[in-house]
mmCIF file of C-alpha atoms in Angstrom:
data_model
loop_
_atom_site.group_PDB
_atom_site.id
_atom_site.type_symbol
_atom_site.label_atom_id
_atom_site.label_comp_id
_atom_site.label_asym_id
_atom_site.label_seq_id
_atom_site.Cartn_x
_atom_site.Cartn_y
_atom_site.Cartn_z
ATOM 1 C CA MET W 11 293.908 147.162 -69.694
ATOM 2 C CA VAL W 12 291.749 149.766 -67.632
ATOM 3 C CA GLN W 13 290.019 152.767 -69.294
ATOM 4 C CA PRO W 14 289.313 155.515 -66.457
ATOM 5 C CA GLU W 15 286.673 157.905 -66.505
ATOM 6 C CA SER W 16 288.672 161.067 -65.841
ATOM 7 C CA LEU W 17 292.460 162.178 -65.771
ATOM 8 C CA LYS W 18 292.183 162.342 -62.106
ATOM 9 C CA THR W 19 291.151 158.738 -61.773
ATOM 10 C CA ALA W 20 294.172 157.666 -64.062
ATOM 11 C CA GLY W 21 296.561 159.771 -61.946
ATOM 12 C CA THR W 22 295.595 157.658 -58.947
ATOM 13 C CA LEU W 23 295.681 154.602 -60.638
ATOM 14 C CA VAL W 24 298.990 154.932 -62.212
ATOM 15 C CA ALA W 25 300.353 155.633 -58.709
ATOM 16 C CA LYS W 26 299.892 152.012 -57.843
ATOM 17 C CA GLU W 27 302.828 149.394 -58.579
ATOM 18 C CA GLY W 28 302.965 147.646 -61.747
ATOM 19 C CA HIS W 29 300.036 150.521 -63.484
ATOM 20 C CA ALA W 30 301.421 152.203 -66.324
ATOM 21 C CA LEU W 31 299.904 155.087 -68.578
ATOM 22 C CA LEU W 32 299.196 154.141 -72.161
ATOM 23 C CA ALA W 33 298.516 156.599 -74.920
ATOM 24 C CA GLY W 34 300.616 156.115 -78.226
ATOM 25 C CA GLY W 35 302.358 152.925 -76.579
ATOM 26 C CA THR W 36 305.502 153.155 -78.954
ATOM 27 C CA TYR W 37 308.103 152.893 -76.134
ATOM 28 C CA LEU W 38 305.755 150.867 -73.609
ATOM 29 C CA VAL W 39 304.871 148.109 -76.068
ATOM 30 C CA SER W 40 308.240 147.950 -77.496
ATOM 31 C CA GLU W 41 309.688 147.437 -74.028
ATOM 32 C CA LYS W 42 306.974 145.204 -72.650
ATOM 33 C CA PRO W 43 308.397 146.044 -68.971
ATOM 34 C CA ALA W 44 307.789 142.894 -66.841
ATOM 35 C CA ALA W 45 306.975 144.815 -63.800
ATOM 36 C CA VAL W 46 303.909 146.393 -65.698
ATOM 37 C CA HIS W 47 300.772 144.060 -65.227
ATOM 38 C CA THR W 48 297.746 147.017 -65.947
ATOM 39 C CA LEU W 49 297.912 149.526 -68.351
ATOM 40 C CA VAL W 50 295.839 152.745 -67.867
ATOM 41 C CA LYS W 51 294.659 153.959 -71.277
ATOM 42 C CA ILE W 52 294.368 157.665 -71.411
ATOM 43 C CA ASP W 53 294.646 158.455 -74.935
ATOM 44 C CA THR W 54 290.803 159.365 -75.376
ATOM 45 C CA LEU W 55 291.033 161.575 -72.259
ATOM 46 C CA LEU W 56 293.830 163.776 -73.663
ATOM 47 C CA ASN W 57 293.495 166.575 -75.867
ATOM 48 C CA ALA W 58 295.006 166.069 -79.284
ATOM 49 C CA GLY W 59 295.173 169.395 -80.814
ATOM 50 C CA ILE W 60 297.396 172.514 -81.646
ATOM 51 C CA GLU W 61 296.552 175.919 -80.686
ATOM 52 C CA THR W 62 297.922 179.343 -80.808
ATOM 53 C CA THR W 63 297.945 181.876 -77.890
ATOM 54 C CA LYS W 64 298.906 185.002 -77.256
ATOM 55 C CA VAL W 65 302.246 183.994 -76.018
ATOM 56 C CA GLY W 66 302.847 181.010 -78.336
ATOM 57 C CA LEU W 67 301.469 177.723 -78.786
ATOM 58 C CA GLU W 68 299.476 175.162 -76.238
ATOM 59 C CA ILE W 69 299.881 171.709 -77.536
ATOM 60 C CA GLY W 70 297.304 168.771 -76.275
ATOM 61 C CA ALA W 71 299.681 165.978 -74.628
ATOM 62 C CA ALA W 72 297.696 163.429 -77.018
ATOM 63 C CA THR W 73 299.257 165.455 -80.274
ATOM 64 C CA THR W 74 301.189 162.972 -82.343
ATOM 65 C CA LEU W 75 304.735 163.901 -83.805
ATOM 66 C CA GLN W 76 302.911 163.572 -87.133
ATOM 67 C CA GLN W 77 300.318 166.083 -86.472
ATOM 68 C CA LEU W 78 303.109 168.615 -85.366
ATOM 69 C CA VAL W 79 304.953 167.967 -88.738
ATOM 70 C CA ASP W 80 301.421 168.162 -90.576
ATOM 71 C CA GLU W 81 300.182 171.409 -88.850
ATOM 72 C CA LEU W 82 303.592 173.229 -88.149
ATOM 73 C CA GLY W 83 305.636 172.114 -91.118
ATOM 74 C CA GLU W 84 305.662 175.764 -92.542
ATOM 75 C CA GLY W 85 305.533 179.086 -90.494
ATOM 76 C CA ASN W 86 307.036 180.181 -87.315
ATOM 77 C CA TRP W 87 307.187 176.971 -85.638
ATOM 78 C CA ALA W 88 308.744 175.019 -88.827
ATOM 79 C CA LYS W 89 311.822 174.148 -86.502
ATOM 80 C CA LEU W 90 309.404 172.336 -83.709
ATOM 81 C CA ALA W 91 308.303 170.334 -86.692
ATOM 82 C CA GLU W 92 311.875 169.687 -87.623
ATOM 83 C CA SER W 93 312.869 168.762 -84.252
ATOM 84 C CA ALA W 94 309.722 166.169 -84.346
ATOM 85 C CA THR W 95 311.075 164.566 -87.257
ATOM 86 C CA ALA W 96 314.707 164.558 -86.381
ATOM 87 C CA SER W 97 313.642 162.446 -83.195
ATOM 88 C CA CYS W 98 311.594 160.098 -84.942
ATOM 89 C CA PRO W 99 312.242 159.589 -88.612
ATOM 90 C CA SER W 100 309.797 156.840 -88.946
ATOM 91 C CA ARG W 101 306.111 158.315 -90.181
ATOM 92 C CA GLN W 102 304.738 155.087 -88.653
ATOM 93 C CA LEU W 103 305.845 155.935 -85.319
ATOM 94 C CA ARG W 104 305.139 159.572 -85.592
ATOM 95 C CA ASN W 105 301.520 158.522 -86.261
ATOM 96 C CA ARG W 106 301.385 157.306 -82.947
ATOM 97 C CA ARG W 107 304.131 158.639 -80.739
ATOM 98 C CA THR W 108 302.555 161.642 -78.492
ATOM 99 C CA ILE W 109 304.044 164.724 -77.685
ATOM 100 C CA GLY W 110 303.319 163.979 -73.837
ATOM 101 C CA GLY W 111 305.075 160.632 -74.053
ATOM 102 C CA GLU W 112 308.119 162.372 -75.501
ATOM 103 C CA VAL W 113 308.052 164.601 -72.560
ATOM 104 C CA ALA W 114 307.534 161.757 -70.254
ATOM 105 C CA ARG W 115 309.781 159.588 -71.392
ATOM 106 C CA GLY W 116 312.620 162.386 -71.605
ATOM 107 C CA ARG W 117 314.761 161.037 -74.048
ATOM 108 C CA ALA W 118 318.183 162.748 -73.971
ATOM 109 C CA ASN W 119 318.438 161.888 -77.943
ATOM 110 C CA SER W 120 315.156 163.092 -78.820
ATOM 111 C CA GLU W 121 315.708 166.540 -80.484
ATOM 112 C CA LEU W 122 312.086 167.758 -79.645
ATOM 113 C CA TYR W 123 312.490 166.793 -76.253
ATOM 114 C CA LEU W 124 315.781 169.181 -76.303
ATOM 115 C CA VAL W 125 314.092 172.092 -77.987
ATOM 116 C CA LEU W 126 311.048 171.903 -75.372
ATOM 117 C CA MET W 127 313.823 171.925 -72.459
ATOM 118 C CA ALA W 128 315.546 175.005 -74.389
ATOM 119 C CA LEU W 129 312.108 176.666 -74.569
ATOM 120 C CA ASN W 130 311.478 176.083 -70.851
ATOM 121 C CA THR W 131 308.128 174.427 -71.502
ATOM 122 C CA GLU W 132 305.427 174.729 -69.107
ATOM 123 C CA LEU W 133 303.403 171.541 -68.437
ATOM 124 C CA ASP W 134 299.822 171.604 -67.501
ATOM 125 C CA LEU W 135 298.882 168.595 -65.284
ATOM 126 C CA ALA W 136 295.991 166.598 -64.572
ATOM 127 C CA GLY W 137 294.514 167.573 -61.144
ATOM 128 C CA ASP W 138 292.727 170.435 -59.081
ATOM 129 C CA GLY W 139 293.500 173.528 -60.585
ATOM 130 C CA GLU W 140 297.289 172.851 -60.293
ATOM 131 C CA ASP W 141 299.657 175.507 -61.921
ATOM 132 C CA PRO W 142 301.809 174.939 -64.914
ATOM 133 C CA VAL W 143 305.000 173.444 -63.852
ATOM 134 C CA SER W 144 308.291 173.969 -65.943
ATOM 135 C CA ILE W 145 309.473 171.062 -67.915
ATOM 136 C CA ARG W 146 312.726 171.483 -66.007
ATOM 137 C CA LYS W 147 311.149 171.080 -62.611
ATOM 138 C CA TRP W 148 308.600 168.265 -63.346
ATOM 139 C CA ASP W 149 308.938 165.285 -60.983
ATOM 140 C CA GLY W 150 307.432 162.748 -63.661
ATOM 141 C CA ASN W 151 304.533 161.810 -61.439
ATOM 142 C CA SER W 152 301.836 163.198 -62.855
ATOM 143 C CA VAL W 153 299.581 163.089 -65.987
ATOM 144 C CA ILE W 154 300.403 165.619 -68.612
ATOM 145 C CA THR W 155 297.424 167.295 -70.144
ATOM 146 C CA ASP W 156 298.897 170.071 -72.381
ATOM 147 C CA ILE W 157 302.589 171.683 -73.251
ATOM 148 C CA ARG W 158 302.885 175.304 -73.610
ATOM 149 C CA LEU W 159 305.508 177.075 -75.150
ATOM 150 C CA LYS W 160 306.338 180.749 -75.558
ATOM 151 C CA ALA W 161 307.328 181.958 -78.969
ATOM 152 C CA LEU W 162 310.866 182.797 -78.660
ATOM 153 C CA PRO W 163 313.686 182.399 -81.265
ATOM 154 C CA PHE W 164 315.142 178.923 -81.235
ATOM 155 C CA GLY W 165 317.226 176.264 -83.022
ATOM 156 C CA PHE W 166 318.872 173.210 -82.700
ATOM 157 C CA GLN W 167 321.795 171.446 -84.174
ATOM 158 C CA ARG W 168 322.579 167.744 -84.331
ATOM 159 C CA PHE W 169 325.566 165.396 -85.118
ATOM 160 C CA ALA W 170 324.802 161.967 -86.426
ATOM 161 C CA LEU W 171 326.068 159.400 -88.821
ATOM 162 C CA LEU W 172 323.180 159.625 -90.988
ATOM 163 C CA PRO W 173 320.233 162.242 -91.205
ATOM 164 C CA SER W 174 317.837 159.373 -90.375
ATOM 165 C CA ALA W 175 320.110 158.060 -87.515
ATOM 166 C CA PRO W 176 319.883 158.848 -83.938
ATOM 167 C CA ALA W 177 321.956 161.933 -83.045
ATOM 168 C CA PHE W 178 324.942 161.139 -80.829
ATOM 169 C CA VAL W 179 325.396 165.002 -79.900
ATOM 170 C CA ALA W 180 322.210 167.215 -79.914
ATOM 171 C CA VAL W 181 321.927 170.828 -78.765
ATOM 172 C CA ALA W 182 318.970 173.143 -78.430
ATOM 173 C CA ALA W 183 318.877 176.802 -77.367
ATOM 174 C CA ALA W 184 316.653 179.646 -77.054
ATOM 175 C CA ASN W 185 316.955 183.237 -76.910
ATOM 176 C CA ARG W 186 315.297 184.574 -73.826
ATOM 177 C CA ASP W 187 316.127 188.175 -72.934
ATOM 178 C CA ASN W 188 319.412 187.875 -74.581
ATOM 179 C CA ALA W 189 320.483 184.698 -72.757
ATOM 180 C CA LEU W 190 320.764 181.538 -74.475
ATOM 181 C CA ASP W 191 318.943 178.924 -72.465
ATOM 182 C CA ILE W 192 320.840 175.734 -73.645
ATOM 183 C CA ALA W 193 319.851 171.964 -73.656
ATOM 184 C CA VAL W 194 322.467 169.431 -74.637
ATOM 185 C CA GLY W 195 321.682 165.728 -75.490
ATOM 186 C CA GLY W 196 322.483 162.938 -77.626
ATOM 187 C CA LYS W 197 323.632 159.303 -76.838
ATOM 188 C CA ALA W 198 323.579 159.800 -73.100
ATOM 189 C CA ASP W 199 321.679 159.457 -70.256
ATOM 190 C CA GLU W 200 320.454 162.824 -69.087
ATOM 191 C CA VAL W 201 320.237 166.076 -70.563
ATOM 192 C CA HIS W 202 322.494 169.162 -69.668
ATOM 193 C CA THR W 203 321.032 172.399 -69.295
ATOM 194 C CA GLY W 204 322.809 175.983 -68.615
ATOM 195 C CA THR W 205 322.297 179.467 -69.922
ATOM 196 C CA LEU W 206 324.864 181.688 -71.387
ATOM 197 C CA GLY W 207 324.733 185.253 -72.150
ATOM 198 C CA LEU W 208 324.252 187.021 -75.911
ATOM 199 C CA PRO W 209 326.620 187.575 -77.515
ATOM 200 C CA VAL W 210 328.222 184.449 -76.693
ATOM 201 C CA ASN W 211 331.721 184.553 -74.822
ATOM 202 C CA GLU W 212 334.110 181.983 -75.729
ATOM 203 C CA ALA W 213 335.365 181.640 -72.313
ATOM 204 C CA ASP W 214 331.896 180.655 -70.828
ATOM 205 C CA LEU W 215 331.062 178.759 -74.104
ATOM 206 C CA SER W 216 334.316 176.948 -73.425
ATOM 207 C CA ALA W 217 333.665 176.171 -69.360
ATOM 208 C CA PHE W 218 329.656 175.330 -70.145
ATOM 209 C CA ALA W 219 330.944 172.911 -72.900
ATOM 210 C CA VAL W 220 333.244 171.106 -70.452
ATOM 211 C CA GLU W 221 330.420 170.579 -68.012
ATOM 212 C CA ALA W 222 328.035 169.701 -70.508
ATOM 213 C CA ALA W 223 330.347 167.042 -72.043
ATOM 214 C CA SER W 224 330.266 165.297 -68.982
ATOM 215 C CA ILE W 225 326.824 163.497 -69.670
ATOM 216 C CA PHE W 226 328.946 161.589 -72.933
ATOM 217 C CA THR W 227 331.368 158.887 -72.675
ATOM 218 C CA GLU W 228 333.841 157.854 -75.155
ATOM 219 C CA ASP W 229 332.543 155.461 -77.790
ATOM 220 C CA HIS W 230 332.750 154.725 -81.416
ATOM 221 C CA TYR W 231 331.423 158.159 -82.159
ATOM 222 C CA GLY W 232 334.176 159.735 -80.657
ATOM 223 C CA THR W 233 336.112 160.987 -77.335
ATOM 224 C CA VAL W 234 334.563 163.250 -74.863
ATOM 225 C CA ASP W 235 336.758 165.939 -75.830
ATOM 226 C CA TYR W 236 335.338 165.580 -79.431
ATOM 227 C CA LYS W 237 331.919 166.018 -78.216
ATOM 228 C CA ARG W 238 332.563 168.566 -76.072
ATOM 229 C CA HIS W 239 334.047 170.552 -79.293
ATOM 230 C CA LEU W 240 330.931 169.696 -81.227
ATOM 231 C CA ILE W 241 328.881 171.387 -78.114
ATOM 232 C CA GLN W 242 330.812 174.337 -78.941
ATOM 233 C CA VAL W 243 330.311 174.517 -82.520
ATOM 234 C CA ALA W 244 326.494 173.825 -82.086
ATOM 235 C CA VAL W 245 326.153 176.691 -79.712
ATOM 236 C CA ASN W 246 328.226 178.992 -81.961
ATOM 237 C CA ARG W 247 326.041 178.026 -84.936
ATOM 238 C CA ILE W 248 322.738 178.462 -83.083
ATOM 239 C CA GLY W 249 324.097 181.725 -81.271
ATOM 240 C CA SER W 250 324.748 183.273 -84.676
ATOM 241 C CA GLU W 251 321.496 182.100 -85.931
ATOM 242 C CA LEU W 252 319.356 183.758 -83.135
ATOM 243 C CA MET V 10 285.791 142.670 -75.337
ATOM 244 C CA VAL V 11 286.685 144.952 -78.135
ATOM 245 C CA GLU V 12 285.233 146.248 -81.363
ATOM 246 C CA PHE V 13 286.826 147.399 -84.709
ATOM 247 C CA LEU V 14 286.830 146.985 -88.605
ATOM 248 C CA LEU V 15 289.305 144.724 -90.071
ATOM 249 C CA ASN V 16 289.103 144.994 -93.727
ATOM 250 C CA GLY V 17 285.927 146.225 -93.749
ATOM 251 C CA GLU V 18 284.633 143.312 -91.684
ATOM 252 C CA PRO V 19 283.139 144.171 -88.201
ATOM 253 C CA LEU V 20 284.735 142.130 -85.527
ATOM 254 C CA LYS V 21 284.091 141.745 -81.740
ATOM 255 C CA VAL V 22 287.162 140.066 -80.034
ATOM 256 C CA ASP V 23 288.197 138.903 -76.579
ATOM 257 C CA VAL V 24 291.957 138.335 -76.586
ATOM 258 C CA GLU V 25 294.586 137.808 -73.981
ATOM 259 C CA PRO V 26 296.016 141.264 -72.525
ATOM 260 C CA GLY V 27 299.348 142.191 -74.412
ATOM 261 C CA THR V 28 298.000 140.625 -77.415
ATOM 262 C CA THR V 29 299.559 142.645 -80.331
ATOM 263 C CA LEU V 30 297.948 143.241 -83.262
ATOM 264 C CA LEU V 31 300.659 141.997 -85.351
ATOM 265 C CA GLU V 32 300.234 138.303 -83.455
ATOM 266 C CA PHE V 33 296.258 138.840 -83.919
ATOM 267 C CA LEU V 34 296.529 139.414 -87.564
ATOM 268 C CA ARG V 35 298.932 136.498 -88.545
ATOM 269 C CA GLU V 36 297.095 134.123 -86.364
ATOM 270 C CA ARG V 37 293.998 135.148 -88.603
ATOM 271 C CA GLY V 38 296.078 134.179 -91.939
ATOM 272 C CA LEU V 39 296.906 137.702 -92.870
ATOM 273 C CA PHE V 40 300.552 136.996 -93.693
ATOM 274 C CA SER V 41 301.041 140.559 -95.705
ATOM 275 C CA VAL V 42 301.845 141.613 -91.994
ATOM 276 C CA LYS V 43 305.396 140.477 -91.710
ATOM 277 C CA HIS V 44 306.951 139.833 -88.185
ATOM 278 C CA GLY V 45 310.074 141.770 -88.133
ATOM 279 C CA CYS V 46 311.775 143.388 -85.341
ATOM 280 C CA ASP V 47 308.829 143.651 -82.675
ATOM 281 C CA HIS V 48 310.020 147.088 -81.525
ATOM 282 C CA GLY V 49 308.707 149.298 -84.110
ATOM 283 C CA GLU V 50 311.962 149.871 -85.791
ATOM 284 C CA CYS V 51 311.773 147.945 -89.145
ATOM 285 C CA GLY V 52 308.093 148.708 -90.432
ATOM 286 C CA ALA V 53 307.732 145.208 -91.717
ATOM 287 C CA CYS V 54 304.471 144.826 -89.917
ATOM 288 C CA SER V 55 302.718 148.032 -91.074
ATOM 289 C CA VAL V 56 299.097 148.400 -91.309
ATOM 290 C CA LEU V 57 296.650 151.286 -92.083
ATOM 291 C CA MET V 58 294.761 152.503 -89.225
ATOM 292 C CA ASP V 59 292.147 155.099 -90.048
ATOM 293 C CA ASP V 60 293.966 155.850 -93.232
ATOM 294 C CA LEU V 61 297.850 156.508 -91.416
ATOM 295 C CA ALA V 62 300.265 153.954 -91.578
ATOM 296 C CA VAL V 63 301.548 152.612 -88.254
ATOM 297 C CA ASN V 64 303.613 149.281 -87.013
ATOM 298 C CA SER V 65 300.816 146.729 -85.740
ATOM 299 C CA CYS V 66 303.939 145.393 -83.564
ATOM 300 C CA LEU V 67 303.390 148.266 -81.134
ATOM 301 C CA LEU V 68 299.527 148.336 -80.985
ATOM 302 C CA LEU V 69 297.500 146.195 -78.528
ATOM 303 C CA VAL V 70 294.397 144.832 -79.642
ATOM 304 C CA ASN V 71 292.701 145.770 -76.534
ATOM 305 C CA SER V 72 293.357 149.541 -77.477
ATOM 306 C CA LEU V 73 291.784 149.467 -80.900
ATOM 307 C CA ASP V 74 287.981 149.963 -79.939
ATOM 308 C CA GLY V 75 286.133 151.761 -83.029
ATOM 309 C CA ARG V 76 289.394 151.696 -84.975
ATOM 310 C CA ARG V 77 289.402 150.701 -88.751
ATOM 311 C CA ILE V 78 292.345 148.613 -89.724
ATOM 312 C CA GLU V 79 293.210 147.702 -93.143
ATOM 313 C CA THR V 80 296.028 144.990 -94.502
ATOM 314 C CA LEU V 81 297.299 144.536 -98.083
ATOM 315 C CA GLU V 82 294.745 141.841 -98.348
ATOM 316 C CA GLY V 83 291.945 144.199 -97.469
ATOM 317 C CA LEU V 84 293.361 146.391 -100.337
ATOM 318 C CA GLU V 85 292.675 144.216 -103.032
ATOM 319 C CA GLY V 86 290.872 146.241 -106.145
ATOM 320 C CA ASP V 87 292.306 149.242 -104.452
ATOM 321 C CA LYS V 88 293.278 151.398 -107.737
ATOM 322 C CA THR V 89 296.275 153.187 -105.813
ATOM 323 C CA LEU V 90 297.597 150.006 -104.293
ATOM 324 C CA ALA V 91 297.206 148.295 -108.116
ATOM 325 C CA LYS V 92 299.126 151.012 -109.648
ATOM 326 C CA LEU V 93 301.985 150.883 -106.922
ATOM 327 C CA GLN V 94 302.238 147.114 -107.373
ATOM 328 C CA GLN V 95 302.415 147.374 -110.667
ATOM 329 C CA GLU V 96 305.213 150.034 -111.028
ATOM 330 C CA PHE V 97 307.216 147.906 -108.243
ATOM 331 C CA LEU V 98 307.083 145.053 -110.696
ATOM 332 C CA ASP V 99 307.930 147.078 -114.098
ATOM 333 C CA THR V 100 310.876 149.155 -112.078
ATOM 334 C CA GLY V 101 312.262 145.949 -110.094
ATOM 335 C CA ALA V 102 311.517 147.468 -106.679
ATOM 336 C CA VAL V 103 311.379 144.159 -104.819
ATOM 337 C CA GLN V 104 314.497 141.966 -104.367
ATOM 338 C CA CYS V 105 313.921 139.675 -101.141
ATOM 339 C CA GLY V 106 310.348 141.396 -100.674
ATOM 340 C CA TYR V 107 309.958 141.185 -97.084
ATOM 341 C CA CYS V 108 309.977 144.819 -96.669
ATOM 342 C CA THR V 109 307.554 145.254 -99.715
ATOM 343 C CA PRO V 110 304.316 144.830 -97.987
ATOM 344 C CA GLY V 111 305.379 147.555 -95.377
ATOM 345 C CA MET V 112 306.298 149.724 -98.131
ATOM 346 C CA LEU V 113 302.950 149.276 -99.827
ATOM 347 C CA ILE V 114 301.400 150.288 -97.155
ATOM 348 C CA ALA V 115 303.465 153.017 -96.501
ATOM 349 C CA LEU V 116 303.084 154.434 -99.905
ATOM 350 C CA THR V 117 299.452 153.805 -99.915
ATOM 351 C CA ALA V 118 298.763 155.900 -96.913
ATOM 352 C CA LEU V 119 300.841 158.838 -98.434
ATOM 353 C CA LEU V 120 298.955 158.669 -101.660
ATOM 354 C CA ARG V 121 295.768 158.819 -99.845
ATOM 355 C CA GLN V 122 296.585 162.175 -98.270
ATOM 356 C CA ASN V 123 298.703 163.273 -101.091
ATOM 357 C CA SER V 124 298.137 162.211 -104.872
ATOM 358 C CA ASN V 125 301.278 164.136 -106.136
ATOM 359 C CA PRO V 126 303.726 163.381 -103.526
ATOM 360 C CA SER V 127 307.470 164.742 -104.106
ATOM 361 C CA GLU V 128 310.367 162.566 -103.698
ATOM 362 C CA GLU V 129 311.459 163.907 -100.252
ATOM 363 C CA GLN V 130 307.741 163.382 -99.043
ATOM 364 C CA ILE V 131 308.229 159.489 -100.636
ATOM 365 C CA ARG V 132 311.272 159.280 -98.845
ATOM 366 C CA ASP V 133 309.954 160.376 -95.444
ATOM 367 C CA ALA V 134 306.935 157.870 -96.190
ATOM 368 C CA LEU V 135 309.368 154.926 -96.338
ATOM 369 C CA ALA V 136 312.131 156.013 -93.677
ATOM 370 C CA GLY V 137 310.013 153.967 -91.408
ATOM 371 C CA VAL V 138 310.315 150.739 -93.690
ATOM 372 C CA LEU V 139 314.120 149.217 -93.522
ATOM 373 C CA CYS V 140 314.844 147.752 -96.554
ATOM 374 C CA ARG V 141 318.258 145.988 -97.191
ATOM 375 C CA CYS V 142 318.381 144.900 -100.689
ATOM 376 C CA THR V 143 316.931 148.069 -102.631
ATOM 377 C CA GLY V 144 318.871 150.791 -101.154
ATOM 378 C CA TYR V 145 315.230 152.621 -101.898
ATOM 379 C CA VAL V 146 316.408 153.456 -105.383
ATOM 380 C CA LYS V 147 313.858 151.724 -107.189
ATOM 381 C CA PRO V 148 310.805 151.668 -104.801
ATOM 382 C CA VAL V 149 311.106 155.604 -104.653
ATOM 383 C CA GLU V 150 311.541 155.480 -108.428
ATOM 384 C CA ALA V 151 308.230 153.344 -108.620
ATOM 385 C CA ALA V 152 306.560 155.606 -105.829
ATOM 386 C CA LEU V 153 307.383 158.843 -107.902
ATOM 387 C CA LYS V 154 306.186 157.276 -111.479
ATOM 388 C CA VAL V 155 302.724 156.681 -109.395
ATOM 389 C CA SER V 156 302.880 160.241 -107.765
ATOM 390 C CA VAL V 157 303.354 161.778 -111.513
ATOM 391 C CA ARG V 158 300.255 159.882 -112.849
ATOM 392 C CA GLY V 159 298.430 161.427 -109.890
ATOM 393 C CA GLY V 160 298.539 158.312 -107.309
ATOM 394 C CA ASN V 161 294.924 158.004 -106.181
ATOM 395 C CA ARG V 162 293.027 159.161 -109.038
#
């Protein structure tokens, strides 16, 4: 384990083969990837706080999911806190799991990640004066320092066997200039994103749902067609809320 | 070399890279910390780190510099823990007992933050500890009794 003095050095180190960033460690230590021989510890270099800005929120990458729950649990951003709990029902894990790690991991069954995708969140990356990058365009190769969210109306829906079980279909959407930016995930390898006009046109939604359902396979949760149907239900519910 | 506090005792240790806190604690005979899933799924290995409940199987000892770690062994004499233990006994909240230390740690952490947690908050605190025996009914009941009396007072 190495503890670099700056994020710039951390970025250089992690580009080397066999090196991985360590902040919360909940994914990395659990998986113990054989290819990793050196951990680059960055938790003390990163900001772990939430600030309200003119346009929304700025969240330090080392902010834990439990901090989101504690600090945003009531008020305008309560749904973001809810999405953090849905993504990670274990408080023990939420006490360690960071929002930066959640973005870097990009789990399709993380409601928090889907919400950040729907909100078209911007990421500040370690480096010399680089501009923020959209979460949808981030290549995954640099150290995230801050996460910037715009205060847009948003919502999410999840379908799971139990409230504390991972969702097999989850949908998040944000209302941006009378259009719905949507992110669809769940038990899948990738997240599907798209945009629909508001009010939602059933034909457009139907076409979107067919495309989005292609990320799923048939399993014990249901057929692809059933999951397509759930996507439509979720988008309609979120659309009517927003 | 890493320095941290374990149950109030300052430690300066040099361990193999990759050694988890769970492995380290059990090697030192702190057997309240149970070896369950090794993946942060079951919560049997829960300990307190700076007053927060965390999974010791996911913490590398080399990352603990300056931290304060507590296990149930270090909480002997702690009034909150004593109340919880008594209520667990009186309510019959223990069956096989493997998850009980994790539950007690999770609830101690909660009661340190909030002496009168609601049922919802208790269930949230226990969500990270898997119990296949009790269905959580009795542990929640026990914790609620402590909550009603003002957990950490």
